[in-house]
């Protein structure tokens, strides 16, 4: 390699420059590797957080998908439960007698001992029996086979969530209780079937009876209201802004407004709903309809933004072609552009609704966190929603609610995954590249 | 092809800086450059001409391995610089690019000050030991790019605030600041007005005293004005390579002749 | 009964549609050329009926409750409301309503039972009135629309004008929403500041809205110095950003420049999943896993850590914000033109140097916009802090302490009773006002930066 030529006035000659670059390379490549390492570490951190979140929820939540039940032969004693007294009657005494049959040593006149014995049964057991007898009074005087949930502490014991080797005073069930439970287990009376109550029951103060029916129906009504309001309004607004609005300050103002609304904290929408819908308009508290109304206001910006993007992606050649055959501007938009944009609009709408389904804070403010033990019959009845139910359960002190909270989260996440999968499917199936 | 080789050997009294042997470039399934052999001389301006899409820019980007940044691009054959294959595994493209500067079609100054634009290369390569040396490199590079007098009072203003021609000269200054041995220019004047173009061409003529300059141009007049050697590309083939004068007055290949006289292109 | 007006309305619209189409057909069968197709004549009638009548019905239903309530309260015997504050009056109203609904608790006074009967009567009258009004107005409109049908009538333009009007209405709903938010917050906030001085709220350092524990407290209901609440929000948001910004930016840099194509394609959606998880789930995650973990770690190095630390709430919030920042940063980095990258590479920069010295600085405006939006999210985020942060306001910046936040206070003050004139409830609206203003300023600023940035490289 030839070096400095006479005309070359450069102090750093070719050779030394190359040499300097070569020397610095190792250090510089190391720096780049460090940067890449940090990048990968950041990604691993984020993903592992997601994994920890999911595993913790799944590992606590799967317990709630089964529920320990006990099978009892109950003699519906006409003396305790006279037919004319229904729906009142000594259902708990009848159940105590049925339990006592397995423990002859227990004196059923001793109230404390009886209470200890029946503590295995869920508090709801007597109501299950009552509903059964009320539905069919001919059962009085007969022996019915009843399968009822056990109470939370024994459910935990059966699922191994109560460690038998911890000292007795730190356990929620003492040694005698464990012995009784084990005896019932030996008799083959204990079973752990699928917890259908999680879906078919509404909320309850007792974990073993608490279910999501009310919350699911409440969420359904709220989401339906949200969709019926935000979908037409959002599409209308988007079509106006994208296709018809003149470029003036009014349109700009609406546009800025929508962008800002999309970023307003959700709790502020709750305040709006509380003051305006409930305070001024006098709409009922805790009603899914009001929740849906609030969610609609929050979802609208999302739908507008998605719709405008979808409309924008329809190429001008389609519009020109329609205009060319003498269609009016409205006909072009409603008969050509809008149908072509529909897949994109639907995708955006579903994603918006999925967000609305997980939204909690505004629903808390309008009272959808009430304790309601029956499913709502209409959108105007008091109800909870899935996310607020999760909040209520997460706040409950009973141990059994931990796994139920996780289970409810899993149900919520399942719905979200299904909605997002639907959105992705729609996008892949119908979206065309122009 | 044989007489082309002979011709090159005859002309070989000057030093060969870069030589390509059987160079092939593929973009995915497209065979963009076919079997190109060429020797590029030191301290000479070599022009690549040809109709658009003929592969001249692609070949230029092979010379400093800028094609590496495109996932689907693949280069075969040999490109030797000072006798060393630049596609050899042990060659670091970073080191190569410090040695082979490049100026792009559209001026692309960094959104930083003029000073930072020029000093960037020397800084990352560690060519200056202190601020004074760096200042010196910046001034020398800007002078070499014939920009110093216009910007010396506003070195700290953004490079993006300059006019198009000034921006392009700033990019040239930036490229020469790292003390390269070869300067690749991809249609450096195509985005500029005639006056700025004239300044750039003048500059190229001066740069050849220190560098081997390779310029891609779609303007035959420009090739004739600034270059000593000209290569004519057509459909991915190097059709003809000779002294500029010979190419423009006495082309050997009928395709070259049709292009020169305006029948293809 | 509530459905009746809607049914009548739909029937009237259908009838109008049919009549107009018939009329238009008749004209055409006489050999006259119509300006607009029959369908448009029908649609004209349909829209002309539905739009005004539906508005009327909805307005009626929205205002009915308030009007009836006024009438009811005015009709109560003299004297029963004397000396009661508005909370007690509201309670009486609620009791009467529940009696009217058939739910009687205890033995209410006779005048309450009478009032309940009156309430039922009012409601029935209102429902009947509404039905009558709907019938009359619909009939008039159908008749009017029928009168319009003529060969030269521009039914299509009429229909298009109405649809355009509807679309403008849809767009204006966004403005109404904003107005609603501002109005609701302003009214309640003004009421609050009539009870508690502004200076006390903005500069006071003692926040005890629940329990009046000392004699000297301002407003007998508690103390409303919001500074510690604001401070708590700032501490939690800072923790969140300390987690989210570096992790988000580094992963964006890696994904944008270094990641193999396939890796990027897999990892990006996984990160997006983090953004799709509802915040209530994050809240539960914080109390189930993160808070105990931090506590345990603190104990293992001999620190006594509260169970609801700012660190747990902020850390989990940071996880939630990672995808937000990383996708914003990724977009901003991608917007930097290839020519700048080429320029750096051609000078012999390594890809790392190109990223850190050229691309990243060029993308900073866009990234700052994204980070600001994340800040506004962090201070407005509710569920995570409600579940994982504390309730007691403390003047501390120690992230290992339990602190409260603006959104926590809003929710806890409003869960439960909602009499609109006690300072406790109103304080929530004042806090909401502060939250709204702060996020509004940040959002406007951030959106402007982002928009400007996009314009540079478009």
Coordinates of C-alpha atoms in Angstrom, one line a residue, chain A residues 258-432:
Chain A
X258 CA -61.6 13.8 19.8
X259 CA -57.9 13.2 20.1
X260 CA -58.0 14.7 23.6
X261 CA -61.0 12.7 24.7
X262 CA -59.1 9.6 23.8
X263 CA -56.5 10.5 26.4
X264 CA -58.7 11.7 29.2
X265 CA -58.3 9.4 32.3
X266 CA -61.2 7.0 32.6
X267 CA -61.9 8.0 36.1
X268 CA -62.9 11.5 34.8
X269 CA -65.5 9.8 32.6
X270 CA -66.8 8.2 35.8
X271 CA -67.1 11.7 37.4
X272 CA -69.0 12.9 34.3
X273 CA -71.4 10.0 34.5
X274 CA -71.9 10.4 38.2
X275 CA -72.6 14.1 38.0
X276 CA -74.5 14.3 34.7
X277 CA -76.3 10.9 34.1
X278 CA -77.1 10.1 37.7
X279 CA -77.0 13.5 39.4
X280 CA -78.7 15.7 36.7
X281 CA -80.7 13.2 34.6
X282 CA -81.7 11.0 37.5
X283 CA -80.8 7.7 35.8
X284 CA -80.5 4.8 38.2
X285 CA -77.3 4.1 40.0
X286 CA -75.4 0.8 39.5
X287 CA -77.3 0.2 36.2
X288 CA -75.5 -1.5 33.3
X289 CA -77.3 1.0 31.0
X290 CA -75.6 3.9 32.6
X291 CA -72.3 2.0 32.6
X292 CA -72.8 1.3 28.9
X293 CA -73.5 5.0 28.3
X294 CA -70.3 6.0 30.0
X295 CA -68.2 3.3 28.2
X296 CA -69.8 4.5 24.9
X297 CA -68.4 8.0 25.4
X298 CA -65.0 6.5 26.1
X299 CA -65.1 4.1 23.2
X300 CA -66.3 6.6 20.7
X301 CA -62.9 8.2 20.1
X302 CA -61.4 4.8 19.4
X303 CA -64.0 3.9 16.9
X304 CA -63.8 7.3 15.2
X305 CA -60.0 7.0 14.9
X306 CA -60.2 3.5 13.5
X307 CA -63.0 4.3 11.1
X308 CA -61.2 7.3 9.7
X309 CA -58.1 5.2 9.1
X310 CA -60.2 2.6 7.4
X311 CA -61.9 5.2 5.2
X312 CA -58.6 6.7 4.3
X313 CA -57.3 3.4 3.1
X314 CA -60.0 3.1 0.5
X315 CA -58.2 4.3 -2.7
X316 CA -59.4 7.5 -4.4
X317 CA -59.9 5.5 -7.6
X318 CA -63.0 3.8 -6.1
X319 CA -64.5 7.2 -5.3
X320 CA -63.6 8.6 -8.7
X321 CA -65.1 5.6 -10.5
X322 CA -68.4 6.0 -8.6
X323 CA -68.5 9.7 -9.0
X324 CA -67.8 9.1 -12.7
X325 CA -71.0 7.2 -13.2
X326 CA -73.0 10.0 -11.7
X327 CA -73.3 8.9 -8.1
X328 CA -73.8 11.7 -5.5
X329 CA -71.2 12.2 -2.8
X330 CA -73.5 10.5 -0.3
X331 CA -74.0 7.5 -2.6
X332 CA -70.3 7.2 -3.2
X333 CA -69.6 7.2 0.6
X334 CA -72.5 5.0 1.7
X335 CA -72.6 2.5 -1.2
X336 CA -68.9 2.2 -2.1
X337 CA -66.4 3.6 0.4
X338 CA -68.2 2.5 3.6
X339 CA -68.7 -1.1 2.7
X340 CA -65.1 -1.4 1.6
X341 CA -63.9 0.2 4.9
X342 CA -66.2 -2.0 7.0
X343 CA -63.7 -4.8 8.0
X344 CA -61.3 -2.1 9.3
X345 CA -64.1 -0.4 11.1
X346 CA -65.3 -3.6 12.7
X347 CA -61.8 -4.5 13.7
X348 CA -61.4 -1.1 15.4
X349 CA -64.8 -1.4 17.1
X350 CA -64.1 -4.8 18.5
X351 CA -60.8 -3.7 19.9
X352 CA -62.6 -0.6 21.4
X353 CA -65.2 -2.9 22.9
X354 CA -62.5 -5.2 24.4
X355 CA -61.0 -2.1 26.1
X356 CA -64.4 -1.2 27.4
X357 CA -65.0 -4.7 28.8
X358 CA -61.9 -4.3 30.9
X359 CA -62.6 -0.8 32.1
X360 CA -63.2 -0.6 35.8
X361 CA -62.8 2.9 37.3
X362 CA -65.8 4.7 35.7
X363 CA -68.1 1.7 36.7
X364 CA -66.9 2.0 40.3
X365 CA -68.0 5.6 40.4
X366 CA -71.5 4.9 39.1
X367 CA -71.9 2.2 41.7
X368 CA -71.5 -0.9 39.7
X369 CA -69.5 -2.3 42.6
X370 CA -72.6 -2.9 44.7
X371 CA -73.1 -6.2 46.4
X372 CA -75.9 -7.8 44.4
X373 CA -76.9 -11.4 44.9
X374 CA -79.2 -11.7 41.9
X375 CA -78.5 -11.3 38.2
X376 CA -80.0 -8.2 36.6
X377 CA -83.2 -8.7 34.6
X378 CA -82.8 -5.6 32.5
X379 CA -80.2 -3.0 31.7
X380 CA -81.8 -0.7 34.3
X381 CA -81.4 -3.1 37.2
X382 CA -78.5 -2.8 39.6
X383 CA -75.7 -5.1 38.6
X384 CA -72.0 -5.5 38.7
X385 CA -69.7 -6.0 35.7
X386 CA -66.8 -8.5 35.3
X387 CA -64.0 -6.0 36.1
X388 CA -65.9 -4.5 39.1
X389 CA -66.7 -8.0 40.4
X390 CA -63.0 -8.8 40.2
X391 CA -62.4 -5.6 42.2
X392 CA -65.0 -6.6 44.8
X393 CA -63.6 -10.1 45.2
X394 CA -60.0 -8.8 45.3
X395 CA -61.1 -6.6 48.2
X396 CA -62.8 -9.4 50.2
X397 CA -61.0 -10.9 53.1
X398 CA -62.1 -14.5 52.8
X399 CA -59.3 -16.8 51.5
X400 CA -61.5 -18.5 49.0
X401 CA -62.0 -15.2 47.1
X402 CA -58.3 -15.1 46.1
X403 CA -58.7 -18.0 43.8
X404 CA -62.1 -16.8 42.7
X405 CA -60.7 -13.4 41.8
X406 CA -58.0 -15.1 39.7
X407 CA -60.7 -17.3 38.1
X408 CA -62.8 -14.3 37.3
X409 CA -59.7 -12.7 35.8
X410 CA -59.2 -15.8 33.7
X411 CA -62.8 -15.5 32.5
X412 CA -62.3 -11.9 31.7
X413 CA -59.1 -12.6 29.8
X414 CA -60.7 -15.4 27.9
X415 CA -63.3 -13.0 26.6
X416 CA -60.7 -10.4 25.7
X417 CA -58.6 -13.0 23.9
X418 CA -61.7 -14.1 22.0
X419 CA -62.6 -10.6 21.0
X420 CA -59.0 -9.8 19.9
X421 CA -58.8 -13.1 18.0
X422 CA -62.0 -12.2 16.2
X423 CA -60.6 -8.8 15.4
X424 CA -57.4 -10.3 14.0
X425 CA -59.4 -12.9 12.1
X426 CA -61.5 -10.1 10.5
X427 CA -58.4 -8.1 9.6
X428 CA -56.6 -11.1 8.0
X429 CA -59.7 -12.4 6.3
X430 CA -61.3 -9.3 4.8
X431 CA -58.7 -6.6 4.8
X432 CA -57.4 -6.0 1.3

